[in-house]
Amino acid sequence: DTEVTQTPKHLVMGMTNKKSLKCEQHMGHRAMYWYKQKAKKPPELMFVYSYEKLSINESVPSRFSPECPNSSLLNLHLHALQPEDSALYLCASSPGGGYGYTFGSGTRLTVV
Amino acid sequence: GQNIDQPTEMTATEGAIVQINCTYQTSGFNGLFWYQQHAGEAPTFLSYNVLDGLEEKGRFSSFLSRSKGYSYLLLKELQMKDSASYLCAVPPRNTDKLIFGTGTRLQVFP
């Protein structure tokens, strides 16, 4: 299995809702990532997990809460989001060492 | 810090050749990636350069000059399906990060 799987593909949520994005990989990669991508912009790094521990938080607001339950799974918990948080959320994984990044197909999030 | 620049938009004609440039400044060089991304889809890997020179892979080639902090992606025999965004990205040394450049939207016309 050489894929990163993200669910759901599309999500619409209200500003008072709580929802979660899920990401799964079975390549044995030790590093997993969340990126946010607005239309016509490049992906922006949000979080990096290494060996199931949060190693990088790029000053992301606390309404985004990442979780890594095990080496294959990465979640992003969402609470009290704003309309400007609407974007494509991409998950990625890599073996580490600066190579071999694999991206999921993303979750298109709309906050209403 | 990192600074990775690309032209914002480019247009070209089907069958032509186009060169997309990327200049970078990064804290410790650890290779440079090129990705293709169609609208609303995930980035897909095109190439990886860590040594100076040209890497050819079918219609796509990528060049790197570490001393100049410069790379380019060369697309030959353009096809309509090549209309997409092209992203260069660098993983700064001793981090797990992958930082993307500003991205270039390429439109191929018949």
mmCIF file with all atom_site columns, C-alpha atoms in Angstrom:
data_model
loop_
_atom_site.group_PDB
_atom_site.id
_atom_site.type_symbol
_atom_site.label_atom_id
_atom_site.label_alt_id
_atom_site.label_comp_id
_atom_site.label_asym_id
_atom_site.label_entity_id
_atom_site.label_seq_id
_atom_site.pdbx_PDB_ins_code
_atom_site.Cartn_x
_atom_site.Cartn_y
_atom_site.Cartn_z
_atom_site.occupancy
_atom_site.B_iso_or_equiv
_atom_site.pdbx_formal_charge
_atom_site.auth_seq_id
_atom_site.auth_comp_id
_atom_site.auth_asym_id
_atom_site.auth_atom_id
_atom_site.pdbx_PDB_model_num
ATOM 1   C CA . ASP A 1 1   ? 0.000   0.000  0.000   1.00 0.00 ? 1   ASP A CA 1
ATOM 2   C CA . THR A 1 2   ? 1.625   3.241  -1.170  1.00 0.00 ? 2   THR A CA 1
ATOM 3   C CA . GLU A 1 3   ? -1.219  5.638  -0.480  1.00 0.00 ? 3   GLU A CA 1
ATOM 4   C CA . VAL A 1 4   ? -2.285  8.190  2.072   1.00 0.00 ? 4   VAL A CA 1
ATOM 5   C CA . THR A 1 5   ? -6.047  7.988  2.591   1.00 0.00 ? 5   THR A CA 1
ATOM 6   C CA . GLN A 1 6   ? -8.048  10.954 3.839   1.00 0.00 ? 6   GLN A CA 1
ATOM 7   C CA . THR A 1 7   ? -11.666 11.029 4.953   1.00 0.00 ? 7   THR A CA 1
ATOM 8   C CA . PRO A 1 8   ? -14.060 12.621 4.395   1.00 0.00 ? 8   PRO A CA 1
ATOM 9   C CA . LYS A 1 9   ? -13.411 14.054 0.930   1.00 0.00 ? 9   LYS A CA 1
ATOM 10  C CA . HIS A 1 10  ? -15.826 16.921 1.510   1.00 0.00 ? 10  HIS A CA 1
ATOM 11  C CA . LEU A 1 11  ? -17.094 18.442 4.756   1.00 0.00 ? 11  LEU A CA 1
ATOM 12  C CA . VAL A 1 12  ? -19.464 21.304 5.454   1.00 0.00 ? 12  VAL A CA 1
ATOM 13  C CA . MET A 1 13  ? -19.673 22.454 9.059   1.00 0.00 ? 13  MET A CA 1
ATOM 14  C CA . GLY A 1 14  ? -21.162 25.298 11.029  1.00 0.00 ? 14  GLY A CA 1
ATOM 15  C CA . MET A 1 15  ? -19.099 27.594 13.195  1.00 0.00 ? 15  MET A CA 1
ATOM 16  C CA . THR A 1 16  ? -20.361 25.911 16.384  1.00 0.00 ? 16  THR A CA 1
ATOM 17  C CA . ASN A 1 17  ? -19.797 22.343 15.184  1.00 0.00 ? 17  ASN A CA 1
ATOM 18  C CA . LYS A 1 18  ? -17.072 19.917 16.200  1.00 0.00 ? 18  LYS A CA 1
ATOM 19  C CA . LYS A 1 19  ? -15.735 17.649 13.474  1.00 0.00 ? 19  LYS A CA 1
ATOM 20  C CA . SER A 1 20  ? -12.637 15.595 12.734  1.00 0.00 ? 20  SER A CA 1
ATOM 21  C CA . LEU A 1 21  ? -10.558 14.941 9.648   1.00 0.00 ? 21  LEU A CA 1
ATOM 22  C CA . LYS A 1 22  ? -8.855  11.568 9.369   1.00 0.00 ? 22  LYS A CA 1
ATOM 23  C CA . CYS A 1 23  ? -5.699  10.416 7.622   1.00 0.00 ? 23  CYS A CA 1
ATOM 24  C CA . GLU A 1 24  ? -4.231  6.922  7.328   1.00 0.00 ? 24  GLU A CA 1
ATOM 25  C CA . GLN A 1 25  ? -1.040  5.460  5.841   1.00 0.00 ? 25  GLN A CA 1
ATOM 26  C CA . HIS A 1 26  ? 0.375   1.934  5.919   1.00 0.00 ? 26  HIS A CA 1
ATOM 27  C CA . MET A 1 27  ? 3.817   2.614  4.453   1.00 0.00 ? 27  MET A CA 1
ATOM 28  C CA . GLY A 1 28  ? 5.577   2.567  7.811   1.00 0.00 ? 28  GLY A CA 1
ATOM 29  C CA . HIS A 1 29  ? 6.369   6.259  7.505   1.00 0.00 ? 29  HIS A CA 1
ATOM 30  C CA . ARG A 1 30  ? 7.456   7.825  10.801  1.00 0.00 ? 30  ARG A CA 1
ATOM 31  C CA . ALA A 1 31  ? 6.467   11.408 9.945   1.00 0.00 ? 31  ALA A CA 1
ATOM 32  C CA . MET A 1 32  ? 2.961   12.684 9.223   1.00 0.00 ? 32  MET A CA 1
ATOM 33  C CA . TYR A 1 33  ? 1.820   16.158 8.281   1.00 0.00 ? 33  TYR A CA 1
ATOM 34  C CA . TRP A 1 34  ? -1.189  18.436 8.036   1.00 0.00 ? 34  TRP A CA 1
ATOM 35  C CA . TYR A 1 35  ? -1.221  21.195 5.411   1.00 0.00 ? 35  TYR A CA 1
ATOM 36  C CA . LYS A 1 36  ? -3.837  23.856 4.683   1.00 0.00 ? 36  LYS A CA 1
ATOM 37  C CA . GLN A 1 37  ? -4.299  25.095 1.140   1.00 0.00 ? 37  GLN A CA 1
ATOM 38  C CA . LYS A 1 38  ? -6.410  28.057 0.082   1.00 0.00 ? 38  LYS A CA 1
ATOM 39  C CA . ALA A 1 39  ? -7.480  28.499 -3.536  1.00 0.00 ? 39  ALA A CA 1
ATOM 40  C CA . LYS A 1 40  ? -4.643  29.489 -5.874  1.00 0.00 ? 40  LYS A CA 1
ATOM 41  C CA . LYS A 1 41  ? -2.110  29.330 -3.048  1.00 0.00 ? 41  LYS A CA 1
ATOM 42  C CA . PRO A 1 42  ? 0.544   26.735 -2.180  1.00 0.00 ? 42  PRO A CA 1
ATOM 43  C CA . PRO A 1 43  ? 0.033   24.307 0.713   1.00 0.00 ? 43  PRO A CA 1
ATOM 44  C CA . GLU A 1 44  ? 0.978   25.794 4.086   1.00 0.00 ? 44  GLU A CA 1
ATOM 45  C CA . LEU A 1 45  ? 2.419   23.532 6.748   1.00 0.00 ? 45  LEU A CA 1
ATOM 46  C CA . MET A 1 46  ? 0.340   23.312 9.937   1.00 0.00 ? 46  MET A CA 1
ATOM 47  C CA . PHE A 1 47  ? 1.645   20.389 12.003  1.00 0.00 ? 47  PHE A CA 1
ATOM 48  C CA . VAL A 1 48  ? 4.299   17.680 11.862  1.00 0.00 ? 48  VAL A CA 1
ATOM 49  C CA . TYR A 1 49  ? 4.259   14.469 13.878  1.00 0.00 ? 49  TYR A CA 1
ATOM 50  C CA . SER A 1 50  ? 7.374   12.347 14.224  1.00 0.00 ? 50  SER A CA 1
ATOM 51  C CA . TYR A 1 51  ? 7.171   8.915  15.853  1.00 0.00 ? 51  TYR A CA 1
ATOM 52  C CA . GLU A 1 52  ? 3.619   9.769  16.975  1.00 0.00 ? 52  GLU A CA 1
ATOM 53  C CA . LYS A 1 53  ? 4.735   12.906 18.830  1.00 0.00 ? 53  LYS A CA 1
ATOM 54  C CA . LEU A 1 54  ? 3.992   16.468 17.778  1.00 0.00 ? 54  LEU A CA 1
ATOM 55  C CA . SER A 1 55  ? 7.303   17.926 16.623  1.00 0.00 ? 55  SER A CA 1
ATOM 56  C CA . ILE A 1 56  ? 6.239   21.075 14.771  1.00 0.00 ? 56  ILE A CA 1
ATOM 57  C CA . ASN A 1 57  ? 3.275   23.417 15.256  1.00 0.00 ? 57  ASN A CA 1
ATOM 58  C CA . GLU A 1 58  ? 3.450   26.349 12.856  1.00 0.00 ? 58  GLU A CA 1
ATOM 59  C CA . SER A 1 59  ? 1.603   28.700 15.222  1.00 0.00 ? 59  SER A CA 1
ATOM 60  C CA . VAL A 1 60  ? -1.763  27.235 14.297  1.00 0.00 ? 60  VAL A CA 1
ATOM 61  C CA . PRO A 1 61  ? -4.828  28.544 16.219  1.00 0.00 ? 61  PRO A CA 1
ATOM 62  C CA . SER A 1 62  ? -6.052  26.243 18.981  1.00 0.00 ? 62  SER A CA 1
ATOM 63  C CA . ARG A 1 63  ? -9.369  25.656 17.198  1.00 0.00 ? 63  ARG A CA 1
ATOM 64  C CA . PHE A 1 64  ? -7.316  23.127 15.196  1.00 0.00 ? 64  PHE A CA 1
ATOM 65  C CA . SER A 1 65  ? -6.215  20.225 17.384  1.00 0.00 ? 65  SER A CA 1
ATOM 66  C CA . PRO A 1 66  ? -4.084  17.425 15.912  1.00 0.00 ? 66  PRO A CA 1
ATOM 67  C CA . GLU A 1 67  ? -3.894  13.912 17.293  1.00 0.00 ? 67  GLU A CA 1
ATOM 68  C CA . CYS A 1 68  ? -1.798  10.890 16.356  1.00 0.00 ? 68  CYS A CA 1
ATOM 69  C CA . PRO A 1 69  ? -3.396  7.788  17.958  1.00 0.00 ? 69  PRO A CA 1
ATOM 70  C CA . ASN A 1 70  ? -0.846  5.406  16.407  1.00 0.00 ? 70  ASN A CA 1
ATOM 71  C CA . SER A 1 71  ? 1.855   5.267  13.757  1.00 0.00 ? 71  SER A CA 1
ATOM 72  C CA . SER A 1 72  ? -0.673  4.850  10.926  1.00 0.00 ? 72  SER A CA 1
ATOM 73  C CA . LEU A 1 73  ? -3.333  7.378  11.881  1.00 0.00 ? 73  LEU A CA 1
ATOM 74  C CA . LEU A 1 74  ? -3.462  11.145 12.076  1.00 0.00 ? 74  LEU A CA 1
ATOM 75  C CA . ASN A 1 75  ? -6.525  13.167 13.019  1.00 0.00 ? 75  ASN A CA 1
ATOM 76  C CA . LEU A 1 76  ? -7.305  16.861 12.922  1.00 0.00 ? 76  LEU A CA 1
ATOM 77  C CA . HIS A 1 77  ? -10.040 17.912 15.342  1.00 0.00 ? 77  HIS A CA 1
ATOM 78  C CA . LEU A 1 78  ? -11.932 21.050 14.419  1.00 0.00 ? 78  LEU A CA 1
ATOM 79  C CA . HIS A 1 79  ? -13.938 23.241 16.787  1.00 0.00 ? 79  HIS A CA 1
ATOM 80  C CA . ALA A 1 80  ? -15.392 26.732 16.511  1.00 0.00 ? 80  ALA A CA 1
ATOM 81  C CA . LEU A 1 81  ? -13.947 27.340 13.069  1.00 0.00 ? 81  LEU A CA 1
ATOM 82  C CA . GLN A 1 82  ? -14.390 30.528 11.088  1.00 0.00 ? 82  GLN A CA 1
ATOM 83  C CA . PRO A 1 83  ? -15.469 30.887 7.453   1.00 0.00 ? 83  PRO A CA 1
ATOM 84  C CA . GLU A 1 84  ? -11.905 31.878 6.546   1.00 0.00 ? 84  GLU A CA 1
ATOM 85  C CA . ASP A 1 85  ? -10.802 28.384 7.623   1.00 0.00 ? 85  ASP A CA 1
ATOM 86  C CA . SER A 1 86  ? -12.537 26.991 4.563   1.00 0.00 ? 86  SER A CA 1
ATOM 87  C CA . ALA A 1 87  ? -9.792  25.336 2.510   1.00 0.00 ? 87  ALA A CA 1
ATOM 88  C CA . LEU A 1 88  ? -8.373  22.068 1.210   1.00 0.00 ? 88  LEU A CA 1
ATOM 89  C CA . TYR A 1 89  ? -6.714  20.188 4.076   1.00 0.00 ? 89  TYR A CA 1
ATOM 90  C CA . LEU A 1 90  ? -3.959  17.863 2.943   1.00 0.00 ? 90  LEU A CA 1
ATOM 91  C CA . CYS A 1 91  ? -2.350  15.072 4.909   1.00 0.00 ? 91  CYS A CA 1
ATOM 92  C CA . ALA A 1 92  ? 1.076   13.725 3.985   1.00 0.00 ? 92  ALA A CA 1
ATOM 93  C CA . SER A 1 93  ? 3.578   11.206 5.279   1.00 0.00 ? 93  SER A CA 1
ATOM 94  C CA . SER A 1 94  ? 7.269   10.534 4.796   1.00 0.00 ? 94  SER A CA 1
ATOM 95  C CA . PRO A 1 95  ? 9.925   8.142  6.087   1.00 0.00 ? 95  PRO A CA 1
ATOM 96  C CA . GLY A 1 96  ? 11.802  11.188 7.408   1.00 0.00 ? 96  GLY A CA 1
ATOM 97  C CA . GLY A 1 97  ? 15.194  12.454 6.289   1.00 0.00 ? 97  GLY A CA 1
ATOM 98  C CA . GLY A 1 98  ? 13.768  14.941 3.818   1.00 0.00 ? 98  GLY A CA 1
ATOM 99  C CA . TYR A 1 99  ? 12.498  12.650 1.095   1.00 0.00 ? 99  TYR A CA 1
ATOM 100 C CA . GLY A 1 100 ? 9.646   10.354 0.058   1.00 0.00 ? 100 GLY A CA 1
ATOM 101 C CA . TYR A 1 101 ? 6.700   12.634 0.813   1.00 0.00 ? 101 TYR A CA 1
ATOM 102 C CA . THR A 1 102 ? 3.316   11.174 -0.145  1.00 0.00 ? 102 THR A CA 1
ATOM 103 C CA . PHE A 1 103 ? 0.155   13.277 -0.122  1.00 0.00 ? 103 PHE A CA 1
ATOM 104 C CA . GLY A 1 104 ? -3.446  12.309 0.393   1.00 0.00 ? 104 GLY A CA 1
ATOM 105 C CA . SER A 1 105 ? -6.170  13.607 -1.896  1.00 0.00 ? 105 SER A CA 1
ATOM 106 C CA . GLY A 1 106 ? -7.351  16.067 0.724   1.00 0.00 ? 106 GLY A CA 1
ATOM 107 C CA . THR A 1 107 ? -10.531 17.087 2.504   1.00 0.00 ? 107 THR A CA 1
ATOM 108 C CA . ARG A 1 108 ? -12.398 20.057 1.045   1.00 0.00 ? 108 ARG A CA 1
ATOM 109 C CA . LEU A 1 109 ? -13.712 21.896 4.119   1.00 0.00 ? 109 LEU A CA 1
ATOM 110 C CA . THR A 1 110 ? -16.388 24.579 3.984   1.00 0.00 ? 110 THR A CA 1
ATOM 111 C CA . VAL A 1 111 ? -17.280 26.492 7.153   1.00 0.00 ? 111 VAL A CA 1
ATOM 112 C CA . VAL A 1 112 ? -20.674 28.179 7.049   1.00 0.00 ? 112 VAL A CA 1
ATOM 113 C CA . GLY B 2 1   ? 14.101  30.965 7.304   1.00 0.00 ? 1   GLY B CA 1
ATOM 114 C CA . GLN B 2 2   ? 12.972  29.883 3.884   1.00 0.00 ? 2   GLN B CA 1
ATOM 115 C CA . ASN B 2 3   ? 12.190  31.944 0.816   1.00 0.00 ? 3   ASN B CA 1
ATOM 116 C CA . ILE B 2 4   ? 11.051  30.098 -2.307  1.00 0.00 ? 4   ILE B CA 1
ATOM 117 C CA . ASP B 2 5   ? 9.898   32.080 -5.335  1.00 0.00 ? 5   ASP B CA 1
ATOM 118 C CA . GLN B 2 6   ? 8.254   31.098 -8.605  1.00 0.00 ? 6   GLN B CA 1
ATOM 119 C CA . PRO B 2 7   ? 6.434   33.033 -11.322 1.00 0.00 ? 7   PRO B CA 1
ATOM 120 C CA . THR B 2 8   ? 2.728   33.173 -10.513 1.00 0.00 ? 8   THR B CA 1
ATOM 121 C CA . GLU B 2 9   ? 1.319   32.310 -13.904 1.00 0.00 ? 9   GLU B CA 1
ATOM 122 C CA . MET B 2 10  ? 2.546   31.111 -17.295 1.00 0.00 ? 10  MET B CA 1
ATOM 123 C CA . THR B 2 11  ? 0.823   30.277 -20.558 1.00 0.00 ? 11  THR B CA 1
ATOM 124 C CA . ALA B 2 12  ? 2.016   28.120 -23.422 1.00 0.00 ? 12  ALA B CA 1
ATOM 125 C CA . THR B 2 13  ? 0.763   26.398 -26.553 1.00 0.00 ? 13  THR B CA 1
ATOM 126 C CA . GLU B 2 14  ? 0.159   22.696 -27.018 1.00 0.00 ? 14  GLU B CA 1
ATOM 127 C CA . GLY B 2 15  ? 3.299   20.993 -28.347 1.00 0.00 ? 15  GLY B CA 1
ATOM 128 C CA . ALA B 2 16  ? 5.613   23.752 -27.116 1.00 0.00 ? 16  ALA B CA 1
ATOM 129 C CA . ILE B 2 17  ? 8.311   23.726 -24.430 1.00 0.00 ? 17  ILE B CA 1
ATOM 130 C CA . VAL B 2 18  ? 7.990   25.688 -21.189 1.00 0.00 ? 18  VAL B CA 1
ATOM 131 C CA . GLN B 2 19  ? 10.501  26.338 -18.401 1.00 0.00 ? 19  GLN B CA 1
ATOM 132 C CA . ILE B 2 20  ? 9.267   27.086 -14.874 1.00 0.00 ? 20  ILE B CA 1
ATOM 133 C CA . ASN B 2 21  ? 11.867  28.665 -12.612 1.00 0.00 ? 21  ASN B CA 1
ATOM 134 C CA . CYS B 2 22  ? 12.277  28.424 -8.867  1.00 0.00 ? 22  CYS B CA 1
ATOM 135 C CA . THR B 2 23  ? 14.719  30.382 -6.712  1.00 0.00 ? 23  THR B CA 1
ATOM 136 C CA . TYR B 2 24  ? 15.227  29.506 -3.101  1.00 0.00 ? 24  TYR B CA 1
ATOM 137 C CA . GLN B 2 25  ? 16.990  30.562 0.060   1.00 0.00 ? 25  GLN B CA 1
ATOM 138 C CA . THR B 2 26  ? 16.930  27.975 2.792   1.00 0.00 ? 26  THR B CA 1
ATOM 139 C CA . SER B 2 27  ? 18.675  27.192 6.072   1.00 0.00 ? 27  SER B CA 1
ATOM 140 C CA . GLY B 2 28  ? 20.712  24.175 4.955   1.00 0.00 ? 28  GLY B CA 1
ATOM 141 C CA . PHE B 2 29  ? 19.994  22.541 1.602   1.00 0.00 ? 29  PHE B CA 1
ATOM 142 C CA . ASN B 2 30  ? 18.607  19.016 1.560   1.00 0.00 ? 30  ASN B CA 1
ATOM 143 C CA . GLY B 2 31  ? 17.293  18.629 -1.978  1.00 0.00 ? 31  GLY B CA 1
ATOM 144 C CA . LEU B 2 32  ? 14.501  20.176 -4.023  1.00 0.00 ? 32  LEU B CA 1
ATOM 145 C CA . PHE B 2 33  ? 11.226  18.651 -5.146  1.00 0.00 ? 33  PHE B CA 1
ATOM 146 C CA . TRP B 2 34  ? 8.854   19.489 -7.980  1.00 0.00 ? 34  TRP B CA 1
ATOM 147 C CA . TYR B 2 35  ? 5.171   18.627 -7.690  1.00 0.00 ? 35  TYR B CA 1
ATOM 148 C CA . GLN B 2 36  ? 2.245   18.925 -10.081 1.00 0.00 ? 36  GLN B CA 1
ATOM 149 C CA . GLN B 2 37  ? -1.164  19.792 -8.701  1.00 0.00 ? 37  GLN B CA 1
ATOM 150 C CA . HIS B 2 38  ? -4.426  19.882 -10.623 1.00 0.00 ? 38  HIS B CA 1
ATOM 151 C CA . ALA B 2 39  ? -7.144  22.073 -9.143  1.00 0.00 ? 39  ALA B CA 1
ATOM 152 C CA . GLY B 2 40  ? -8.738  20.502 -6.062  1.00 0.00 ? 40  GLY B CA 1
ATOM 153 C CA . GLU B 2 41  ? -6.417  17.499 -6.108  1.00 0.00 ? 41  GLU B CA 1
ATOM 154 C CA . ALA B 2 42  ? -3.362  16.405 -4.142  1.00 0.00 ? 42  ALA B CA 1
ATOM 155 C CA . PRO B 2 43  ? 0.155   17.369 -5.235  1.00 0.00 ? 43  PRO B CA 1
ATOM 156 C CA . THR B 2 44  ? 1.812   14.550 -7.177  1.00 0.00 ? 44  THR B CA 1
ATOM 157 C CA . PHE B 2 45  ? 5.566   14.001 -7.207  1.00 0.00 ? 45  PHE B CA 1
ATOM 158 C CA . LEU B 2 46  ? 7.441   14.881 -10.388 1.00 0.00 ? 46  LEU B CA 1
ATOM 159 C CA . SER B 2 47  ? 11.127  15.045 -9.519  1.00 0.00 ? 47  SER B CA 1
ATOM 160 C CA . TYR B 2 48  ? 13.781  15.353 -6.836  1.00 0.00 ? 48  TYR B CA 1
ATOM 161 C CA . ASN B 2 49  ? 17.184  17.001 -7.264  1.00 0.00 ? 49  ASN B CA 1
ATOM 162 C CA . VAL B 2 50  ? 19.912  16.954 -4.662  1.00 0.00 ? 50  VAL B CA 1
ATOM 163 C CA . LEU B 2 51  ? 23.000  17.286 -6.893  1.00 0.00 ? 51  LEU B CA 1
ATOM 164 C CA . ASP B 2 52  ? 23.703  19.947 -9.520  1.00 0.00 ? 52  ASP B CA 1
ATOM 165 C CA . GLY B 2 53  ? 22.649  19.196 -13.054 1.00 0.00 ? 53  GLY B CA 1
ATOM 166 C CA . LEU B 2 54  ? 19.756  18.025 -15.160 1.00 0.00 ? 54  LEU B CA 1
ATOM 167 C CA . GLU B 2 55  ? 17.514  15.064 -14.346 1.00 0.00 ? 55  GLU B CA 1
ATOM 168 C CA . GLU B 2 56  ? 15.401  13.879 -17.279 1.00 0.00 ? 56  GLU B CA 1
ATOM 169 C CA . LYS B 2 57  ? 12.249  11.847 -16.917 1.00 0.00 ? 57  LYS B CA 1
ATOM 170 C CA . GLY B 2 58  ? 10.242  11.511 -20.099 1.00 0.00 ? 58  GLY B CA 1
ATOM 171 C CA . ARG B 2 59  ? 8.705   14.842 -21.136 1.00 0.00 ? 59  ARG B CA 1
ATOM 172 C CA . PHE B 2 60  ? 9.705   16.438 -17.840 1.00 0.00 ? 60  PHE B CA 1
ATOM 173 C CA . SER B 2 61  ? 13.224  17.450 -16.787 1.00 0.00 ? 61  SER B CA 1
ATOM 174 C CA . SER B 2 62  ? 14.443  19.263 -13.703 1.00 0.00 ? 62  SER B CA 1
ATOM 175 C CA . PHE B 2 63  ? 17.643  21.237 -13.245 1.00 0.00 ? 63  PHE B CA 1
ATOM 176 C CA . LEU B 2 64  ? 19.422  22.339 -10.086 1.00 0.00 ? 64  LEU B CA 1
ATOM 177 C CA . SER B 2 65  ? 22.226  24.788 -9.339  1.00 0.00 ? 65  SER B CA 1
ATOM 178 C CA . ARG B 2 66  ? 22.965  24.773 -5.623  1.00 0.00 ? 66  ARG B CA 1
ATOM 179 C CA . SER B 2 67  ? 25.466  27.625 -5.825  1.00 0.00 ? 67  SER B CA 1
ATOM 180 C CA . LYS B 2 68  ? 22.839  29.878 -7.417  1.00 0.00 ? 68  LYS B CA 1
ATOM 181 C CA . GLY B 2 69  ? 19.904  28.675 -5.332  1.00 0.00 ? 69  GLY B CA 1
ATOM 182 C CA . TYR B 2 70  ? 18.066  27.981 -8.562  1.00 0.00 ? 70  TYR B CA 1
ATOM 183 C CA . SER B 2 71  ? 16.062  25.215 -10.149 1.00 0.00 ? 71  SER B CA 1
ATOM 184 C CA . TYR B 2 72  ? 13.828  24.872 -13.161 1.00 0.00 ? 72  TYR B CA 1
ATOM 185 C CA . LEU B 2 73  ? 11.271  22.398 -14.428 1.00 0.00 ? 73  LEU B CA 1
ATOM 186 C CA . LEU B 2 74  ? 11.252  21.883 -18.194 1.00 0.00 ? 74  LEU B CA 1
ATOM 187 C CA . LEU B 2 75  ? 8.112   20.530 -19.815 1.00 0.00 ? 75  LEU B CA 1
ATOM 188 C CA . LYS B 2 76  ? 8.389   19.390 -23.446 1.00 0.00 ? 76  LYS B CA 1
ATOM 189 C CA . GLU B 2 77  ? 5.717   18.523 -26.013 1.00 0.00 ? 77  GLU B CA 1
ATOM 190 C CA . LEU B 2 78  ? 3.084   20.224 -23.898 1.00 0.00 ? 78  LEU B CA 1
ATOM 191 C CA . GLN B 2 79  ? -0.326  18.635 -23.696 1.00 0.00 ? 79  GLN B CA 1
ATOM 192 C CA . MET B 2 80  ? -3.618  20.122 -22.546 1.00 0.00 ? 80  MET B CA 1
ATOM 193 C CA . LYS B 2 81  ? -3.539  17.874 -19.476 1.00 0.00 ? 81  LYS B CA 1
ATOM 194 C CA . ASP B 2 82  ? -0.334  19.648 -18.369 1.00 0.00 ? 82  ASP B CA 1
ATOM 195 C CA . SER B 2 83  ? -2.467  22.646 -17.379 1.00 0.00 ? 83  SER B CA 1
ATOM 196 C CA . ALA B 2 84  ? -1.961  22.627 -13.621 1.00 0.00 ? 84  ALA B CA 1
ATOM 197 C CA . SER B 2 85  ? -0.035  24.289 -10.823 1.00 0.00 ? 85  SER B CA 1
ATOM 198 C CA . TYR B 2 86  ? 3.625   23.414 -10.470 1.00 0.00 ? 86  TYR B CA 1
ATOM 199 C CA . LEU B 2 87  ? 5.172   23.664 -7.022  1.00 0.00 ? 87  LEU B CA 1
ATOM 200 C CA . CYS B 2 88  ? 8.795   23.532 -6.046  1.00 0.00 ? 88  CYS B CA 1
ATOM 201 C CA . ALA B 2 89  ? 9.436   22.525 -2.452  1.00 0.00 ? 89  ALA B CA 1
ATOM 202 C CA . VAL B 2 90  ? 12.436  22.203 -0.173  1.00 0.00 ? 90  VAL B CA 1
ATOM 203 C CA . PRO B 2 91  ? 12.936  20.239 3.041   1.00 0.00 ? 91  PRO B CA 1
ATOM 204 C CA . PRO B 2 92  ? 15.255  22.334 5.236   1.00 0.00 ? 92  PRO B CA 1
ATOM 205 C CA . ARG B 2 93  ? 18.096  20.310 6.692   1.00 0.00 ? 93  ARG B CA 1
ATOM 206 C CA . ASN B 2 94  ? 17.565  18.661 10.062  1.00 0.00 ? 94  ASN B CA 1
ATOM 207 C CA . THR B 2 95  ? 13.817  19.179 10.048  1.00 0.00 ? 95  THR B CA 1
ATOM 208 C CA . ASP B 2 96  ? 10.932  17.046 8.860   1.00 0.00 ? 96  ASP B CA 1
ATOM 209 C CA . LYS B 2 97  ? 9.356   20.052 7.155   1.00 0.00 ? 97  LYS B CA 1
ATOM 210 C CA . LEU B 2 98  ? 8.565   20.324 3.449   1.00 0.00 ? 98  LEU B CA 1
ATOM 211 C CA . ILE B 2 99  ? 8.114   23.971 2.495   1.00 0.00 ? 99  ILE B CA 1
ATOM 212 C CA . PHE B 2 100 ? 6.433   24.886 -0.774  1.00 0.00 ? 100 PHE B CA 1
ATOM 213 C CA . GLY B 2 101 ? 7.223   27.733 -3.099  1.00 0.00 ? 101 GLY B CA 1
ATOM 214 C CA . THR B 2 102 ? 4.626   30.200 -4.249  1.00 0.00 ? 102 THR B CA 1
ATOM 215 C CA . GLY B 2 103 ? 3.536   27.903 -7.100  1.00 0.00 ? 103 GLY B CA 1
ATOM 216 C CA . THR B 2 104 ? 3.169   28.522 -10.845 1.00 0.00 ? 104 THR B CA 1
ATOM 217 C CA . ARG B 2 105 ? -0.184  28.096 -12.596 1.00 0.00 ? 105 ARG B CA 1
ATOM 218 C CA . LEU B 2 106 ? 0.425   26.891 -16.133 1.00 0.00 ? 106 LEU B CA 1
ATOM 219 C CA . GLN B 2 107 ? -2.268  27.145 -18.792 1.00 0.00 ? 107 GLN B CA 1
ATOM 220 C CA . VAL B 2 108 ? -1.783  25.246 -22.028 1.00 0.00 ? 108 VAL B CA 1
ATOM 221 C CA . PHE B 2 109 ? -3.794  26.466 -25.005 1.00 0.00 ? 109 PHE B CA 1
ATOM 222 C CA . PRO B 2 110 ? -4.564  24.557 -28.197 1.00 0.00 ? 110 PRO B CA 1
#
